[in-house]
XYZ file of N, CA, C and O in Angstrom:
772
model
N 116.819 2.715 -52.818
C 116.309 2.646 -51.458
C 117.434 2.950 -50.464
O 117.299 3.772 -49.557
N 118.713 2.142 -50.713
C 119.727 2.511 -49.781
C 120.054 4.252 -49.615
O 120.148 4.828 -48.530
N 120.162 4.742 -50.643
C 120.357 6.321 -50.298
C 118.911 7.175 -49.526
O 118.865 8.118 -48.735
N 118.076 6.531 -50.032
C 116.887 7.209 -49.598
C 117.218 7.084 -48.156
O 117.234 8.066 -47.414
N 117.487 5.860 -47.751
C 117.612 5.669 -46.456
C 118.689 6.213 -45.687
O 118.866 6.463 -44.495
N 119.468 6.337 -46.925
C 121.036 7.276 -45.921
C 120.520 8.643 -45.852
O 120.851 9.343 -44.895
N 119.685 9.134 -46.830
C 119.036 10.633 -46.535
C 118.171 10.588 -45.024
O 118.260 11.569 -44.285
N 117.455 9.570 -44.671
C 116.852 9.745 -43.485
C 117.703 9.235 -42.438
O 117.271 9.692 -41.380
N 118.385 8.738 -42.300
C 119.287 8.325 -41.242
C 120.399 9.783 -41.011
O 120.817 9.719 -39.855
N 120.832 10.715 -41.553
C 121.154 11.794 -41.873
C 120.640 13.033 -41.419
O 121.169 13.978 -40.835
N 118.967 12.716 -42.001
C 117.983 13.842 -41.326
C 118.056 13.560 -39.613
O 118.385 14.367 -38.743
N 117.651 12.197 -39.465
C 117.630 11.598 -38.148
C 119.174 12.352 -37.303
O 119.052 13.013 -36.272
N 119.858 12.222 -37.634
C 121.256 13.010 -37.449
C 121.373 14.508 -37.090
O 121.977 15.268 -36.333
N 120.584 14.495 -37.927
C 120.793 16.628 -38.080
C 121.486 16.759 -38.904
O 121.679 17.956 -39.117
N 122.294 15.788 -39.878
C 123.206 16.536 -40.716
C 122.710 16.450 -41.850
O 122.826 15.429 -42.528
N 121.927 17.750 -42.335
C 120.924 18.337 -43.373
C 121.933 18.291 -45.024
O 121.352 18.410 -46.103
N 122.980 18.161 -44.956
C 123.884 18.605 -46.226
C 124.397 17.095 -46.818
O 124.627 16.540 -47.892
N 124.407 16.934 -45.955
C 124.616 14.873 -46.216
C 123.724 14.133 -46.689
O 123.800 13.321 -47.611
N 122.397 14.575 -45.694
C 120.874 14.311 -46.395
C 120.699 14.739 -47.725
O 120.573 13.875 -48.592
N 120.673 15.876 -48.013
C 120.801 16.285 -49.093
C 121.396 15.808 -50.365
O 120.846 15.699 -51.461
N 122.685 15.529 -50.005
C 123.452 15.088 -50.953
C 123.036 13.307 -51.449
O 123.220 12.740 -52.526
N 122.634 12.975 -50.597
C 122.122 11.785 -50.445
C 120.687 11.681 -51.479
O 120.656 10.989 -52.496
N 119.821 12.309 -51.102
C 118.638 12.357 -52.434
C 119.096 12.780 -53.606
O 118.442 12.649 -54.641
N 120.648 13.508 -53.539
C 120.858 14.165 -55.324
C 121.512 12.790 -55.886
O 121.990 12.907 -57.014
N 121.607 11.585 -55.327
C 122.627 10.339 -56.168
C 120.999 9.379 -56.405
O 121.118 8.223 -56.809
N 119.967 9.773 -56.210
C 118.551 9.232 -56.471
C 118.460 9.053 -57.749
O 117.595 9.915 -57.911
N 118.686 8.530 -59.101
C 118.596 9.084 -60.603
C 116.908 9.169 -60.471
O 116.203 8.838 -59.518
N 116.554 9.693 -61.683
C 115.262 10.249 -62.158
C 114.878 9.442 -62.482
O 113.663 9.556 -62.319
N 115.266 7.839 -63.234
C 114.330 6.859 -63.577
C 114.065 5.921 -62.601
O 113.487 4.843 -62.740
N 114.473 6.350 -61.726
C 114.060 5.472 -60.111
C 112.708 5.672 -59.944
O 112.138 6.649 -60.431
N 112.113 4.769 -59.252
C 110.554 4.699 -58.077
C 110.566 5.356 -57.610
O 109.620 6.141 -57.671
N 111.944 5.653 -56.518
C 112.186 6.385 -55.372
C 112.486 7.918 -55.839
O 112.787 8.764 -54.997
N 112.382 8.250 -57.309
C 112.719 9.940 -57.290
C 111.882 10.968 -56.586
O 112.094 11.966 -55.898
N 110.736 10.241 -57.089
C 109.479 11.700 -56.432
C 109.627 11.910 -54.940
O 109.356 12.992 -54.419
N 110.177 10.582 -54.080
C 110.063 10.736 -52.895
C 111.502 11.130 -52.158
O 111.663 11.318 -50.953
N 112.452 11.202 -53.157
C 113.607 11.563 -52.712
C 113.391 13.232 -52.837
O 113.791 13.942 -51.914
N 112.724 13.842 -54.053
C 112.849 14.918 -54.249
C 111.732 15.755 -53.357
O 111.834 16.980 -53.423
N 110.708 15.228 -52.553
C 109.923 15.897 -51.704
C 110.999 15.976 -50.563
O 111.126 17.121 -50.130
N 111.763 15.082 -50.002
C 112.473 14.989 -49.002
C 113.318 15.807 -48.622
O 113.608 16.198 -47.491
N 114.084 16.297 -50.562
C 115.631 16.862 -50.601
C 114.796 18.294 -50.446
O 115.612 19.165 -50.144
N 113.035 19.006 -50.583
C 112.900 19.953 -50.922
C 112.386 20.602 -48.789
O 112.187 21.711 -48.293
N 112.383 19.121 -48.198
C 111.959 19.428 -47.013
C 112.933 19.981 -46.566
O 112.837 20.986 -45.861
N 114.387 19.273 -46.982
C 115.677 19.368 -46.165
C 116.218 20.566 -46.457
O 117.031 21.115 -45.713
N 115.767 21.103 -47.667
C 116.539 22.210 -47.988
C 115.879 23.779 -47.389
O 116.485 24.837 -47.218
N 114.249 23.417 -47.133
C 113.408 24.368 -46.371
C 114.100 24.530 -44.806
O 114.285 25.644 -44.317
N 114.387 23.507 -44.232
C 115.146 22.864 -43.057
C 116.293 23.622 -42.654
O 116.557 24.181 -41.589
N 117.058 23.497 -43.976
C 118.815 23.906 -44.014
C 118.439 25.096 -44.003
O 119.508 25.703 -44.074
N 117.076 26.363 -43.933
C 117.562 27.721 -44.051
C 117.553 28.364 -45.543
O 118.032 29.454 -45.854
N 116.885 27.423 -46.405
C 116.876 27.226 -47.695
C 115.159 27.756 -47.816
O 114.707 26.642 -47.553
N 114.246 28.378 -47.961
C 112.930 27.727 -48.078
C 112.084 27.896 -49.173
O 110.969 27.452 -49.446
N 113.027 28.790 -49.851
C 112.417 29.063 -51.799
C 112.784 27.879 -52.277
O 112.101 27.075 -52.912
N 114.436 27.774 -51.781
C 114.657 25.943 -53.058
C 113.734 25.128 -52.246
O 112.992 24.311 -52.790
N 113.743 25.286 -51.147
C 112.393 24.092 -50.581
C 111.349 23.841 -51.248
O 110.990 22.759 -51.713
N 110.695 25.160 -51.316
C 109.141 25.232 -51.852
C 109.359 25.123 -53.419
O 108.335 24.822 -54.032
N 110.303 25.277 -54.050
C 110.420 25.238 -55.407
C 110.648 23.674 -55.879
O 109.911 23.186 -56.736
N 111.805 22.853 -55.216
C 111.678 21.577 -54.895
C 110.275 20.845 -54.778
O 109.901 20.028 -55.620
N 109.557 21.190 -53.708
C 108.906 20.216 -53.500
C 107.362 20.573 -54.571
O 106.517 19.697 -54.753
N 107.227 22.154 -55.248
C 106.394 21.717 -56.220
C 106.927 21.563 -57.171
O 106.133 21.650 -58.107
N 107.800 21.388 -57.445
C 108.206 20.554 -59.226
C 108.201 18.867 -58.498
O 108.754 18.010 -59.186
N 107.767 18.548 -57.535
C 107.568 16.965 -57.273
C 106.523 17.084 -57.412
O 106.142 16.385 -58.351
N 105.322 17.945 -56.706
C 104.254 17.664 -56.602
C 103.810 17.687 -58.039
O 103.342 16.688 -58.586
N 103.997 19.068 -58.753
C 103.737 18.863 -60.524
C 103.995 17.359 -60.854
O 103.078 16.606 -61.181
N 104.930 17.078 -60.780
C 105.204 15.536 -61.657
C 104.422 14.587 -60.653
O 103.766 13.698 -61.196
N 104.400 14.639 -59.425
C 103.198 13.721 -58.794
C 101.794 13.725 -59.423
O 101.099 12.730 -59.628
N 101.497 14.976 -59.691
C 99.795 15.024 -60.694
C 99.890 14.644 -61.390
O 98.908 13.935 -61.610
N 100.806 14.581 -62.347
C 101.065 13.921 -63.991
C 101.304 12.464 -63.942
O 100.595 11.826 -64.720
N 102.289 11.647 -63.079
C 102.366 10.587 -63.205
C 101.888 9.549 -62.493
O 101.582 8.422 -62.884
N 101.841 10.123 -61.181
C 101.004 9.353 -60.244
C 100.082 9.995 -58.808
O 100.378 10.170 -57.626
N 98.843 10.217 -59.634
C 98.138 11.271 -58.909
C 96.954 10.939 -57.711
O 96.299 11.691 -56.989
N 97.002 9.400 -57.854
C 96.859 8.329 -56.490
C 97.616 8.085 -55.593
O 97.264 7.560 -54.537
N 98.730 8.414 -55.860
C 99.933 7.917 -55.030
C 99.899 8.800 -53.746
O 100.057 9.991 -54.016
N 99.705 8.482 -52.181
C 99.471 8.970 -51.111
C 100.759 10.198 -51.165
O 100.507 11.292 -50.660
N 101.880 10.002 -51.681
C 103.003 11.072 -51.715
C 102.070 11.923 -52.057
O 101.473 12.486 -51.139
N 101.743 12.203 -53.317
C 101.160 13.372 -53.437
C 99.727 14.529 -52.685
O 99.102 15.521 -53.059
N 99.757 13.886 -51.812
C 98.745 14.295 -50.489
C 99.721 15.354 -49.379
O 99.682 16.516 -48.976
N 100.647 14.031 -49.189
C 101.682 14.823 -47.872
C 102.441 15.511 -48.904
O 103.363 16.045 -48.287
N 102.564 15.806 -50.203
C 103.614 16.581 -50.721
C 102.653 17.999 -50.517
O 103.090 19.026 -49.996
N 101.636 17.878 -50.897
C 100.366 19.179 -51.042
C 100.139 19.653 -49.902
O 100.108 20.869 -49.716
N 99.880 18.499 -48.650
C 99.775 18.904 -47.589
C 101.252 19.882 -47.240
O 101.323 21.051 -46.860
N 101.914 19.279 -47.420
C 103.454 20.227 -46.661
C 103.944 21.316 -47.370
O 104.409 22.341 -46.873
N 103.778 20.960 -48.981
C 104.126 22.071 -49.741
C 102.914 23.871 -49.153
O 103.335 24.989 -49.451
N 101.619 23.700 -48.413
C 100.546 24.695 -48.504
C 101.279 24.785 -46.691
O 101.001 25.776 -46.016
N 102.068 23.807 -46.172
C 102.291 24.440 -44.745
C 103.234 25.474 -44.914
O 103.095 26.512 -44.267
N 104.236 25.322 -45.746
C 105.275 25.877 -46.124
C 105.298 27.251 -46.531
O 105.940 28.215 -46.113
N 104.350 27.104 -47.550
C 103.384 28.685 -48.362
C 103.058 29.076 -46.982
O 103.837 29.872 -46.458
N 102.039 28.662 -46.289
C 101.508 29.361 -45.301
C 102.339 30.396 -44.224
O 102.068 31.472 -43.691
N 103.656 29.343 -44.202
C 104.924 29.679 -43.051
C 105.379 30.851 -43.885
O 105.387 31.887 -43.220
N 105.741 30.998 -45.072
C 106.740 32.048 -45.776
C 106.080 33.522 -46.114
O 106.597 34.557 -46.536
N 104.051 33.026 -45.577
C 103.204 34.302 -45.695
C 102.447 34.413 -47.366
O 102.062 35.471 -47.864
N 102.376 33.198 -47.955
C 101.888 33.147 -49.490
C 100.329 32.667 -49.001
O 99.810 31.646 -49.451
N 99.794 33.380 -48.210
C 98.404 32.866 -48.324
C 97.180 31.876 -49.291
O 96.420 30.917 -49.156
N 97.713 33.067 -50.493
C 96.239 32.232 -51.732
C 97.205 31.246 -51.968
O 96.673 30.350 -52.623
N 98.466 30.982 -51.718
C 99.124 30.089 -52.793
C 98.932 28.828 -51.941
O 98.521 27.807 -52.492
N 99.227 28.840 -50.529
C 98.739 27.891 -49.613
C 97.291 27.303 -49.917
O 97.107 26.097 -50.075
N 96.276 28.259 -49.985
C 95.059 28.275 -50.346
C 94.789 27.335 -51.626
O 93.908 26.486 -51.765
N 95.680 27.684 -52.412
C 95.330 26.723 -53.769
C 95.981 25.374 -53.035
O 95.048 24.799 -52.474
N 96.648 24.990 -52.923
C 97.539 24.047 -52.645
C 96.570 23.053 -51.851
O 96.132 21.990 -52.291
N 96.330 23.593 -50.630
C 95.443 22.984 -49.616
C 94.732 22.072 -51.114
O 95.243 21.100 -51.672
N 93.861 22.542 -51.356
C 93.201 22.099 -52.181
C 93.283 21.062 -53.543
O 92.375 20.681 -54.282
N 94.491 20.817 -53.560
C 95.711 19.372 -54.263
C 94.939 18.308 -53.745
O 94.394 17.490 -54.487
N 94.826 18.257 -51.921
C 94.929 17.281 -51.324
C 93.643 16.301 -51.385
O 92.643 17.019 -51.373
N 93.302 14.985 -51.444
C 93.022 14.326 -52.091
C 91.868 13.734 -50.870
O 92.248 12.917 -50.031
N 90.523 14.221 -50.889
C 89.785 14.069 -50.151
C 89.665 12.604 -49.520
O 88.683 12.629 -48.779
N 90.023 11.840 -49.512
C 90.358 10.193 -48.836
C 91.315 10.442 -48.171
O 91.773 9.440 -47.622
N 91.832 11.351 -47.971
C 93.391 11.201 -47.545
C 92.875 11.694 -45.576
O 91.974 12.460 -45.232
N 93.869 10.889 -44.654
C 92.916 11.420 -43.538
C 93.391 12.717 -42.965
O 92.819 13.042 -41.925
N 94.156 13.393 -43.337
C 94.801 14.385 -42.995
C 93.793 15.886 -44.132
O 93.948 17.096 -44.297
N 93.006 15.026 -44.541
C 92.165 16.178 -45.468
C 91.107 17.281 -44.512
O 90.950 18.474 -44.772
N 90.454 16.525 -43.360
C 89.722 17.564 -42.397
C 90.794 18.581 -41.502
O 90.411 19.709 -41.190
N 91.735 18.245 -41.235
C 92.649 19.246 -41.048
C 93.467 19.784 -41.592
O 94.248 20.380 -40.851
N 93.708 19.865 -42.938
C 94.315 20.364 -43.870
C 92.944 21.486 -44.312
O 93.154 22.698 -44.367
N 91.645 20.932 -44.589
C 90.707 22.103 -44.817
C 90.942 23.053 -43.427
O 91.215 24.216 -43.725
N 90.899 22.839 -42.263
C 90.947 23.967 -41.621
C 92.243 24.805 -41.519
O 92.173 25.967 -41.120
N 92.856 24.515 -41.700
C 94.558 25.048 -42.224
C 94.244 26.029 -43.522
O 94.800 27.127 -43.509
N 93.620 25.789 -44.338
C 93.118 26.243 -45.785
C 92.468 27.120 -45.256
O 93.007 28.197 -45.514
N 91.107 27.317 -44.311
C 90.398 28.336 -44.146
C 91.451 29.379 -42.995
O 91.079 30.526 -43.246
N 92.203 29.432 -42.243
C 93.068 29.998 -42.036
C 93.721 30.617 -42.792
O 94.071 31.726 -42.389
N 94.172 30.185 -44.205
C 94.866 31.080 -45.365
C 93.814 31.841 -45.734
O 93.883 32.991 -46.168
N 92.662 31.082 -45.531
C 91.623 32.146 -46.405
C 91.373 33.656 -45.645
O 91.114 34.707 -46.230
N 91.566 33.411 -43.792
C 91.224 34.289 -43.239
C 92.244 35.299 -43.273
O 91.943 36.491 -43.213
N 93.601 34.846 -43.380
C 94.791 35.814 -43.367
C 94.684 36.409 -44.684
O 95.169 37.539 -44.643
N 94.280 36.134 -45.754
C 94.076 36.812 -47.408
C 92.997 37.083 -47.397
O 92.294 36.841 -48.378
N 92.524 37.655 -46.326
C 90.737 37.993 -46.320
C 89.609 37.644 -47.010
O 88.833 38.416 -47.572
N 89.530 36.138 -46.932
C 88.496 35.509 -47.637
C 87.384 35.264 -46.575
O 87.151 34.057 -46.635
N 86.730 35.733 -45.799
C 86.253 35.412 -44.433
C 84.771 34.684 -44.632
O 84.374 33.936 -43.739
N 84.190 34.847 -45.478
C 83.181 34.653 -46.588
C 83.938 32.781 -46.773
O 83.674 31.620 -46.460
N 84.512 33.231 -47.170
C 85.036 31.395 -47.587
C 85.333 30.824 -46.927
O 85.313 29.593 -46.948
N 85.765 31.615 -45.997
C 86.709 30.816 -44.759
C 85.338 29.780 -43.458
O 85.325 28.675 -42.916
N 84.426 30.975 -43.505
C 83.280 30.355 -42.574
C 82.626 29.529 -43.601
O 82.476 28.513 -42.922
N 82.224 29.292 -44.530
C 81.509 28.743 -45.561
C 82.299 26.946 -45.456
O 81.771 25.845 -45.297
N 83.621 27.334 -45.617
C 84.008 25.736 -45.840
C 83.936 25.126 -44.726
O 83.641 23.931 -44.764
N 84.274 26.004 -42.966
C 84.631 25.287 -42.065
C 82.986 24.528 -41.920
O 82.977 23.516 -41.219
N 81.650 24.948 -42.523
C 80.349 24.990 -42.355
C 79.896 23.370 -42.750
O 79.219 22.578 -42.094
N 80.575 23.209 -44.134
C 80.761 21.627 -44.398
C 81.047 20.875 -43.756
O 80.480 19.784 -43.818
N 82.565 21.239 -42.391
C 82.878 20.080 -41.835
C 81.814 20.302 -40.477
O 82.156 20.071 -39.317
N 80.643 20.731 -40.835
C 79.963 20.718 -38.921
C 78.417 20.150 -39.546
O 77.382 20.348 -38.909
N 78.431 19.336 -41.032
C 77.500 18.498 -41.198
C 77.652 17.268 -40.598
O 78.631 16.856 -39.976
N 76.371 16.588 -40.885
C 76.510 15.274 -40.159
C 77.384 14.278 -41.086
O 77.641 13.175 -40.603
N 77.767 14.526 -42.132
C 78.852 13.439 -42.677
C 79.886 13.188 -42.365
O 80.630 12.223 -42.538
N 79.986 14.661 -41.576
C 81.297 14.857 -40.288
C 81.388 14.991 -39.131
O 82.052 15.703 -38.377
N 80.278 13.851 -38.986
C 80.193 14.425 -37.098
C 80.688 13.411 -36.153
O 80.310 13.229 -34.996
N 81.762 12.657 -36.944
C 82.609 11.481 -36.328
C 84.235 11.948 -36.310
O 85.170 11.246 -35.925
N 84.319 13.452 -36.881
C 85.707 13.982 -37.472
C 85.863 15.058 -36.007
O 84.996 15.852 -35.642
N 86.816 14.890 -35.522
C 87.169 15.832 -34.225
C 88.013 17.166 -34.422
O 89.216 17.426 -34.424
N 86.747 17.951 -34.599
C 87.921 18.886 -35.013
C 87.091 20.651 -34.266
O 86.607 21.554 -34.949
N 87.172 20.614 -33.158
C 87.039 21.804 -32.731
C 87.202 22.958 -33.243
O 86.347 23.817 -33.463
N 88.959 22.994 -33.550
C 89.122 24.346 -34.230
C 88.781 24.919 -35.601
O 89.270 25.941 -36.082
N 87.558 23.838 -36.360
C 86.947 24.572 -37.479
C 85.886 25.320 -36.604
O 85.380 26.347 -37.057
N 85.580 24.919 -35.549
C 84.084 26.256 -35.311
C 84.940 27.504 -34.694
O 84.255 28.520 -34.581
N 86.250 27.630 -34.285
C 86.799 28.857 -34.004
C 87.212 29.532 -35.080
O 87.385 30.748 -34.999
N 87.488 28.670 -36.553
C 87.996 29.357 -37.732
C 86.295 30.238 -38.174
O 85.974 31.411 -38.365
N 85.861 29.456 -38.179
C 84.088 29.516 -38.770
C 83.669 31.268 -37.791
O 83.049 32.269 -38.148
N 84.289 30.944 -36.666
C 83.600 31.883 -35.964
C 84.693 33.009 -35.971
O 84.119 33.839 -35.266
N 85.535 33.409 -36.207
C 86.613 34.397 -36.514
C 85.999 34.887 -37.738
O 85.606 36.053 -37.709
N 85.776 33.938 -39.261
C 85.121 34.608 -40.164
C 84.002 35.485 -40.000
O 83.887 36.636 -40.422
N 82.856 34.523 -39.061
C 81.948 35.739 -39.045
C 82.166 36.856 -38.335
O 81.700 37.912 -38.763
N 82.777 36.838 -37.345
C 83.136 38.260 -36.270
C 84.224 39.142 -37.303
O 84.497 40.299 -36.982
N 84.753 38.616 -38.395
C 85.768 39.877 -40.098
C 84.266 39.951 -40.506
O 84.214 40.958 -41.212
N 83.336 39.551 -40.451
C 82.241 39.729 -41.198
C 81.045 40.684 -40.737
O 80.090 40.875 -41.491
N 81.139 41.376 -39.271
C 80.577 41.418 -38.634
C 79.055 40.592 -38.604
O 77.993 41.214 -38.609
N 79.113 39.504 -38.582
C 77.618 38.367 -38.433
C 78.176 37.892 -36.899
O 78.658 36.782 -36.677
N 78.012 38.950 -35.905
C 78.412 38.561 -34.230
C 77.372 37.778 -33.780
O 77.542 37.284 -32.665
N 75.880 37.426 -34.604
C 74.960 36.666 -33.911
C 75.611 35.104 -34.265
O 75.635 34.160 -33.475
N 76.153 35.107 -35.742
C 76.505 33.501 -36.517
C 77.690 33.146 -35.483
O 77.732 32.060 -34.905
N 78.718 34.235 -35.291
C 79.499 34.160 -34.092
C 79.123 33.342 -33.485
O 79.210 32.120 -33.601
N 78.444 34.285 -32.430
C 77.667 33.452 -31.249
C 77.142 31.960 -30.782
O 77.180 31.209 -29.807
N 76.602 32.032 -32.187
C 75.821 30.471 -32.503
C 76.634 29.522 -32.467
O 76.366 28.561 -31.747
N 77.950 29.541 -33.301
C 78.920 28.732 -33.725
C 79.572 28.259 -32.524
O 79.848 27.078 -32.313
N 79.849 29.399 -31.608
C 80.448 29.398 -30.462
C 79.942 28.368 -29.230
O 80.611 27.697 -28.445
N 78.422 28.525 -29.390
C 77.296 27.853 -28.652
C 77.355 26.203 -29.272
O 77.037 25.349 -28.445
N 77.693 25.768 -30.494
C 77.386 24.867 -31.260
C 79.155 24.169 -30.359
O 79.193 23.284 -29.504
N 79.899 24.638 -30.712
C 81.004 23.915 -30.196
C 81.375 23.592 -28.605
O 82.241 22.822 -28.189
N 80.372 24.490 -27.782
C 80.379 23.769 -26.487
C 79.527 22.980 -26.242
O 79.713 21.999 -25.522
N 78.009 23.385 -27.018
C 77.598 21.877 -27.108
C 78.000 20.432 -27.726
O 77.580 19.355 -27.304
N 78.692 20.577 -28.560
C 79.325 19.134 -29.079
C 80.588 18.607 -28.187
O 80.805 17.450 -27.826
N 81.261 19.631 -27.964
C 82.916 19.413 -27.002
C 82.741 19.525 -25.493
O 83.635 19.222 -24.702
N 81.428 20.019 -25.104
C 82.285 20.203 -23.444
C 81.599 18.721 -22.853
O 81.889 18.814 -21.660
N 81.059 17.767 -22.964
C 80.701 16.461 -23.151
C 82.208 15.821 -23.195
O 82.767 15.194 -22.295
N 82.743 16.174 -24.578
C 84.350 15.407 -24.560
C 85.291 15.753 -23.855
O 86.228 15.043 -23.490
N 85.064 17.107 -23.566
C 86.108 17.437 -22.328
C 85.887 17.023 -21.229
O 86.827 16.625 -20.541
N 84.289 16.996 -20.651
C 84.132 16.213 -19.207
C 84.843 14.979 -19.430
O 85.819 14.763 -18.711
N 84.450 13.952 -20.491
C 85.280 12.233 -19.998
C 86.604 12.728 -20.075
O 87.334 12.337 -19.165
N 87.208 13.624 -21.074
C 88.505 13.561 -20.984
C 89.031 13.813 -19.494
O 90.014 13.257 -19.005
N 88.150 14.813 -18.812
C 88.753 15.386 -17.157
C 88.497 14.099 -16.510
O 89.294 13.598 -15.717
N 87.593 13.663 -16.784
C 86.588 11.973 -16.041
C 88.093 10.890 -15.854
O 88.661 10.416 -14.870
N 88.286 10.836 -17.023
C 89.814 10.079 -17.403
C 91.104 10.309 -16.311
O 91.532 9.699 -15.331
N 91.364 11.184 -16.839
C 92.251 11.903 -16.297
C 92.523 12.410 -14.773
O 93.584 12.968 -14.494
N 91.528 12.190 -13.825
C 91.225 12.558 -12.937
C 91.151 10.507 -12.281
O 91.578 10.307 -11.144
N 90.765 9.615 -12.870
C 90.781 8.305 -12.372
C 91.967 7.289 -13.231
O 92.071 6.063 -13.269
N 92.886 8.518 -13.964
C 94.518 7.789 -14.443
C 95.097 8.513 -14.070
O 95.500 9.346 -14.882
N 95.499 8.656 -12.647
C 96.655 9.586 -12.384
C 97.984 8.490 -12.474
O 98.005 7.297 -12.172
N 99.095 9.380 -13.018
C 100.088 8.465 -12.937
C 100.850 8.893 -11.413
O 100.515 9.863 -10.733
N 101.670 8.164 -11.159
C 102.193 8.274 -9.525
C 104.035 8.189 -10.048
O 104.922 8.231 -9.195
């Protein structure tokens, strides 16, 4: 725990090589390895590094599926490892990845729309409107997430379906411009001075 913690007090620092060095004195039969080694694979994406990053942090996530595949690490490892893919331009690989993440987890409705974004940049546009379509059921109509009906609606306009467009478009000002009035409502009777 103490090094783990000198690795983040380090990161907290900026000094990325200290951090670093700090998760490599972690041994492997520790608790703390898997989470030292997502850390050392963030820091090293960080340092200007972002192959040992991404290579790092899926040989954690691999051994996260195998040994402990409940363990919330392995959510934010999937989650960050598919931001990472996404950043370096690995679309499907982001794409698979997204898909690690562990539907309880609450970062899973925006991690799917992150996913249909890979899908749209690797021209899956077909998939891409299809999944954002799930989150605009009613099992999700407590989940705030606007920018799946702009992903949804980008697919259909690669698709040319400019009427599903349309609709989608129509569907999200009816659900949001309601939340944007209280938000202006708010905002307009909390001014700060």
């Amino acid at each position: 725990q103490y090094q783990l913690n000198r690795a983040k007090y380090y990161l907290s620092q900026d000094e990325l090589k200290t951090a670093i060095a700090a998760t490599e004195k972690i041994m492997m039969d520790s608790p703390l390895y898997m989470d030292a080694q997502f850390l050392k694979g963030v820091l090293q994406y960080r340092s200007g590094f972002p192959d040992q990053g991404i290579l790092t942090i899926t040989s954690a996530l691999d051994e996260l599926e195998k040994k402990a595949p409940k363990r919330e690490l392995r959510s934010v490892a999937a989650l960050t490892l598919a931001r990472l893919q996404f950043q370096t331009g690995d679309y499907k690989g982001a794409f698979r990845t997204y898909l690690k993440i562990d539907k309880n987890h609450p970062e899973w409705p925006q991690a799917m729309i992150e996913q249909a974004w890979a899908q749209i940049l690797s021209g899956d546009f077909e998939g891409a409107a299809g999944n954002m379509f799930s989150l605009h059921t009613d099992f999700f109509k407590n989940t705030f997430a606007p920018e799946s009906y702009i992903v949804r609606t980008v697919g259909y306009l690669n698709l040319c379906q400019f009427g599903d467009g349309a609709r989608v478009v129509q569907d999200l000002k009816r659900r949001y411009t309601p939340v944007q009035q209280r938000l202006e409502a708010y905002k307009t009777s909390h001014k700060s001075e």
